[in-house]
Amino acid sequence: MISAQLLRVFTDKAGNFGDLASVVIDEGKRISDADRQVIAKKINTGETIFVNDIETAKISVIHPQGEIDFAGVGVLGTAWFLTKLRGKPTDTMYGRAGEIKTWQEGKITWVRANVSTMPPWHHKQVDNVKAVERITLEETTKIEHTMLWAWIDKTKGLISARTFAKDWDIPEAKGNGSGSMMLSHILKRDIEIKHGKGSVIFAKPAPDNNADIGGRVIKDSKISVNLE
């Protein structure tokens, strides 16, 4: 049996909403790549983050369809979790694509990564918030990994968004970290996103083709996965 810690990432101030992240501690990479993918499929939180070394914060990001460079929800959740686990700040994690910077500002955990390492999300702006809210899952079955968004208040940088990626085994995401980072990079400004029913995501562009993502994280539960 493999134990995984579930976290809720991008909650609101009251600890509600957010998207689930799953973290498996596997120091020394004892679990094979094939079994890691099986675990990610069974947990089915989008991506599962495997911690290969706690002290040096080396991680692998495993999607049910294979390993990827970066996933905002999982990586940000893992940054928060490692800080709690190690009892000291985590300022750098190391993934397949190299360094991932992270820091805390009060109750907000931040992560910085290069836009080139992120999944190729599409972004579609719609007319208003109601247009975002009224879309049904049936209408999105042919939409490929797309973040639909509209301004709540353009002056304040407030956005309403939902993400659909049935082609990536995610009919609707409750949060989208990397997509939010890419949107802030596209818009070239700081933004605060109300994602889905109430997840809260902060994102801002950063130098050298990077972007930052911020959010609140809380522990959810522990689960066990049987490989058989």
Short mmCIF file of C-alpha atoms in Angstrom, two decimals:
data_model
loop_
_atom_site.label_atom_id
_atom_site.label_comp_id
_atom_site.label_asym_id
_atom_site.label_seq_id
_atom_site.Cartn_x
_atom_site.Cartn_y
_atom_site.Cartn_z
CA MET A 1 0.00 0.00 0.00
CA ILE A 2 1.23 3.48 -0.90
CA SER A 3 0.30 6.41 1.35
CA ALA A 4 -0.55 9.79 -0.17
CA GLN A 5 -1.25 13.12 1.52
CA LEU A 6 -4.11 15.10 -0.01
CA LEU A 7 -3.99 18.90 0.19
CA ARG A 8 -6.48 21.58 -0.81
CA VAL A 9 -4.76 24.32 -2.76
CA PHE A 10 -6.17 27.79 -3.57
CA THR A 11 -8.74 27.85 -0.77
CA ASP A 12 -10.49 31.06 0.18
CA LYS A 13 -9.70 32.88 3.46
CA ALA A 14 -12.06 30.59 5.38
CA GLY A 15 -10.37 27.43 4.07
CA ASN A 16 -13.21 26.58 1.72
CA PHE A 17 -13.05 25.46 -1.92
CA GLY A 18 -9.64 24.85 -3.51
CA ASP A 19 -8.38 22.04 -5.74
CA LEU A 20 -6.98 18.73 -4.48
CA ALA A 21 -3.27 18.00 -4.74
CA SER A 22 -1.71 14.65 -3.86
CA VAL A 23 1.81 14.13 -2.52
CA VAL A 24 3.65 10.82 -2.14
CA ILE A 25 6.93 10.64 -0.23
CA ASP A 26 9.24 8.27 -2.11
CA GLU A 27 12.79 9.03 -1.03
CA GLY A 28 15.30 7.32 -3.26
CA LYS A 29 12.69 6.76 -5.98
CA ARG A 30 11.87 3.23 -4.84
CA ILE A 31 8.59 3.27 -6.78
CA SER A 32 9.07 2.53 -10.48
CA ASP A 33 8.02 5.04 -13.15
CA ALA A 34 5.29 2.64 -14.32
CA ASP A 35 3.90 2.25 -10.80
CA ARG A 36 4.03 6.01 -10.24
CA GLN A 37 1.79 6.49 -13.24
CA VAL A 38 -0.61 3.82 -11.94
CA ILE A 39 -0.73 5.62 -8.59
CA ALA A 40 -1.44 8.96 -10.29
CA LYS A 41 -4.29 7.36 -12.24
CA LYS A 42 -5.80 5.80 -9.12
CA ILE A 43 -5.56 8.96 -7.02
CA ASN A 44 -6.83 11.03 -9.96
CA THR A 45 -6.14 14.53 -8.63
CA GLY A 46 -4.83 15.78 -11.97
CA GLU A 47 -1.19 15.25 -11.05
CA THR A 48 0.53 13.50 -8.15
CA ILE A 49 3.79 14.94 -6.84
CA PHE A 50 6.40 12.39 -5.79
CA VAL A 51 9.00 13.73 -3.36
CA ASN A 52 12.26 11.98 -4.28
CA ASP A 53 14.30 13.65 -1.52
CA ILE A 54 12.82 15.61 1.37
CA GLU A 55 16.00 17.48 2.40
CA THR A 56 16.91 18.69 -1.09
CA ALA A 57 13.25 19.07 -2.19
CA LYS A 58 13.62 17.01 -5.36
CA ILE A 59 10.25 16.20 -6.90
CA SER A 60 8.63 14.50 -9.89
CA VAL A 61 5.29 15.65 -11.34
CA ILE A 62 3.30 12.65 -12.56
CA HIS A 63 0.12 13.05 -14.59
CA PRO A 64 -2.00 9.95 -15.31
CA GLN A 65 -0.76 10.29 -18.91
CA GLY A 66 2.93 10.55 -17.92
CA GLU A 67 5.55 12.76 -16.26
CA ILE A 68 5.41 16.51 -16.94
CA ASP A 69 7.64 19.45 -16.00
CA PHE A 70 5.24 21.48 -13.88
CA ALA A 71 1.75 21.58 -12.39
CA GLY A 72 0.71 24.65 -10.42
CA VAL A 73 -1.70 23.04 -7.95
CA GLY A 74 0.55 20.11 -7.06
CA VAL A 75 3.84 22.00 -6.96
CA LEU A 76 2.48 24.86 -4.85
CA GLY A 77 0.83 22.40 -2.46
CA THR A 78 4.07 20.44 -2.18
CA ALA A 79 6.05 23.61 -1.44
CA TRP A 80 3.73 24.31 1.50
CA PHE A 81 3.80 20.67 2.64
CA LEU A 82 7.61 20.39 2.53
CA THR A 83 7.97 23.53 4.63
CA LYS A 84 5.69 21.98 7.26
CA LEU A 85 7.40 18.59 7.00
CA ARG A 86 10.96 19.92 7.25
CA GLY A 87 10.22 22.54 9.89
CA LYS A 88 12.04 25.22 7.93
CA PRO A 89 11.34 27.40 4.88
CA THR A 90 11.58 25.79 1.47
CA ASP A 91 13.02 28.27 -1.01
CA THR A 92 13.90 25.98 -3.92
CA MET A 93 12.50 22.73 -5.25
CA TYR A 94 14.03 20.74 -8.10
CA GLY A 95 11.86 19.19 -10.78
CA ARG A 96 12.51 17.63 -14.15
CA ALA A 97 13.03 21.05 -15.75
CA GLY A 98 15.30 22.39 -12.97
CA GLU A 99 14.84 24.88 -10.14
CA ILE A 100 11.43 25.98 -8.93
CA LYS A 101 11.59 28.95 -6.53
CA THR A 102 9.10 29.16 -3.67
CA TRP A 103 8.43 31.42 -0.67
CA GLN A 104 5.82 32.37 1.92
CA GLU A 105 4.09 35.73 2.38
CA GLY A 106 1.91 35.38 5.45
CA LYS A 107 -0.56 32.59 4.74
CA ILE A 108 0.08 32.70 0.99
CA THR A 109 2.53 30.22 -0.55
CA TRP A 110 4.18 31.38 -3.77
CA VAL A 111 5.93 29.47 -6.55
CA ARG A 112 7.86 30.82 -9.53
CA ALA A 113 8.44 28.83 -12.72
CA ASN A 114 9.29 29.40 -16.35
CA VAL A 115 6.30 29.62 -18.68
CA SER A 116 8.06 27.27 -21.12
CA THR A 117 7.77 24.40 -18.60
CA MET A 118 3.98 24.64 -18.34
CA PRO A 119 1.30 22.55 -20.04
CA PRO A 120 0.07 24.19 -23.28
CA TRP A 121 -3.19 25.62 -21.96
CA HIS A 122 -5.52 27.52 -24.26
CA HIS A 123 -7.15 30.68 -22.94
CA LYS A 124 -10.49 31.99 -24.17
CA GLN A 125 -11.93 35.27 -22.96
CA VAL A 126 -15.73 35.47 -22.87
CA ASP A 127 -18.00 38.50 -22.57
CA ASN A 128 -18.78 38.52 -18.86
CA VAL A 129 -18.88 36.55 -15.61
CA LYS A 130 -22.33 35.13 -16.35
CA ALA A 131 -20.97 33.63 -19.58
CA VAL A 132 -18.31 31.84 -17.52
CA GLU A 133 -20.79 30.60 -14.93
CA ARG A 134 -23.49 29.27 -17.25
CA ILE A 135 -21.28 26.94 -19.33
CA THR A 136 -22.24 23.30 -18.79
CA LEU A 137 -19.94 20.28 -18.89
CA GLU A 138 -21.92 18.94 -21.85
CA GLU A 139 -20.94 22.04 -23.82
CA THR A 140 -17.25 21.53 -23.09
CA THR A 141 -16.76 17.91 -24.20
CA LYS A 142 -14.97 19.02 -27.37
CA ILE A 143 -12.96 21.82 -25.73
CA GLU A 144 -9.27 20.96 -25.49
CA HIS A 145 -7.50 22.02 -22.25
CA THR A 146 -8.95 25.51 -22.14
CA MET A 147 -9.28 28.14 -19.44
CA LEU A 148 -12.38 30.27 -20.05
CA TRP A 149 -12.28 33.63 -18.33
CA ALA A 150 -13.84 37.07 -18.02
CA TRP A 151 -13.08 40.26 -16.14
CA ILE A 152 -14.89 40.83 -12.86
CA ASP A 153 -13.11 44.17 -12.45
CA LYS A 154 -10.40 44.97 -15.00
CA THR A 155 -9.12 47.97 -13.05
CA LYS A 156 -8.48 45.82 -9.97
CA GLY A 157 -7.25 42.83 -11.98
CA LEU A 158 -10.08 40.57 -10.75
CA ILE A 159 -11.02 37.64 -13.00
CA SER A 160 -13.61 34.85 -13.05
CA ALA A 161 -12.44 31.60 -14.69
CA ARG A 162 -13.18 27.92 -15.20
CA THR A 163 -10.94 25.27 -16.75
CA PHE A 164 -11.97 22.29 -18.89
CA ALA A 165 -9.58 19.57 -20.04
CA LYS A 166 -11.46 16.36 -20.74
CA ASP A 167 -8.72 15.42 -23.22
CA TRP A 168 -6.31 15.44 -20.25
CA ASP A 169 -8.69 13.40 -18.05
CA ILE A 170 -9.87 16.53 -16.22
CA PRO A 171 -13.51 17.30 -17.16
CA GLU A 172 -13.39 20.44 -15.00
CA ALA A 173 -10.58 21.62 -12.74
CA LYS A 174 -11.39 23.26 -9.42
CA GLY A 175 -8.17 25.25 -9.73
CA ASN A 176 -5.60 25.87 -12.47
CA GLY A 177 -2.24 27.14 -11.30
CA SER A 178 -0.17 26.90 -14.47
CA GLY A 179 -3.01 28.24 -16.62
CA SER A 180 -3.34 31.21 -14.27
CA MET A 181 0.41 31.87 -14.45
CA MET A 182 0.25 31.82 -18.23
CA LEU A 183 -2.72 34.19 -18.24
CA SER A 184 -0.89 36.73 -16.06
CA HIS A 185 2.08 36.38 -18.41
CA ILE A 186 -0.18 37.00 -21.44
CA LEU A 187 -1.92 39.98 -19.82
CA LYS A 188 1.38 41.30 -18.43
CA ARG A 189 -0.19 42.21 -15.09
CA ASP A 190 -0.97 40.95 -11.60
CA ILE A 191 -4.32 39.19 -11.37
CA GLU A 192 -6.56 37.58 -8.75
CA ILE A 193 -8.76 34.79 -10.07
CA LYS A 194 -11.97 33.40 -8.64
CA HIS A 195 -11.76 29.95 -10.18
CA GLY A 196 -14.79 27.71 -10.39
CA LYS A 197 -17.12 27.90 -7.39
CA GLY A 198 -14.73 29.78 -5.13
CA SER A 199 -11.06 28.84 -5.40
CA VAL A 200 -8.79 31.90 -5.09
CA ILE A 201 -5.63 32.14 -7.19
CA PHE A 202 -3.08 34.95 -7.28
CA ALA A 203 -0.77 35.23 -10.29
CA LYS A 204 1.72 37.74 -11.63
CA PRO A 205 4.35 37.92 -14.36
CA ALA A 206 8.01 37.69 -13.38
CA PRO A 207 11.31 38.44 -15.15
CA ASP A 208 13.01 36.14 -17.68
CA ASN A 209 9.83 34.50 -19.03
CA ASN A 210 8.78 33.39 -15.54
CA ALA A 211 5.48 33.75 -13.74
CA ASP A 212 4.43 33.54 -10.09
CA ILE A 213 1.47 31.74 -8.57
CA GLY A 214 0.17 32.19 -5.03
CA GLY A 215 -2.50 30.64 -2.86
CA ARG A 216 -3.58 29.26 0.48
CA VAL A 217 -3.08 25.56 1.27
CA ILE A 218 -4.56 23.28 3.94
CA LYS A 219 -4.27 19.57 4.68
CA ASP A 220 -7.22 17.50 3.53
CA SER A 221 -6.72 13.79 4.33
CA LYS A 222 -4.42 10.82 3.89
CA ILE A 223 -5.31 7.97 1.55
CA SER A 224 -3.76 4.59 0.72
CA VAL A 225 -3.35 3.24 -2.81
CA ASN A 226 -3.14 -0.45 -3.61
CA LEU A 227 -1.00 -1.19 -6.67
CA GLU A 228 -2.56 -4.61 -7.22
#
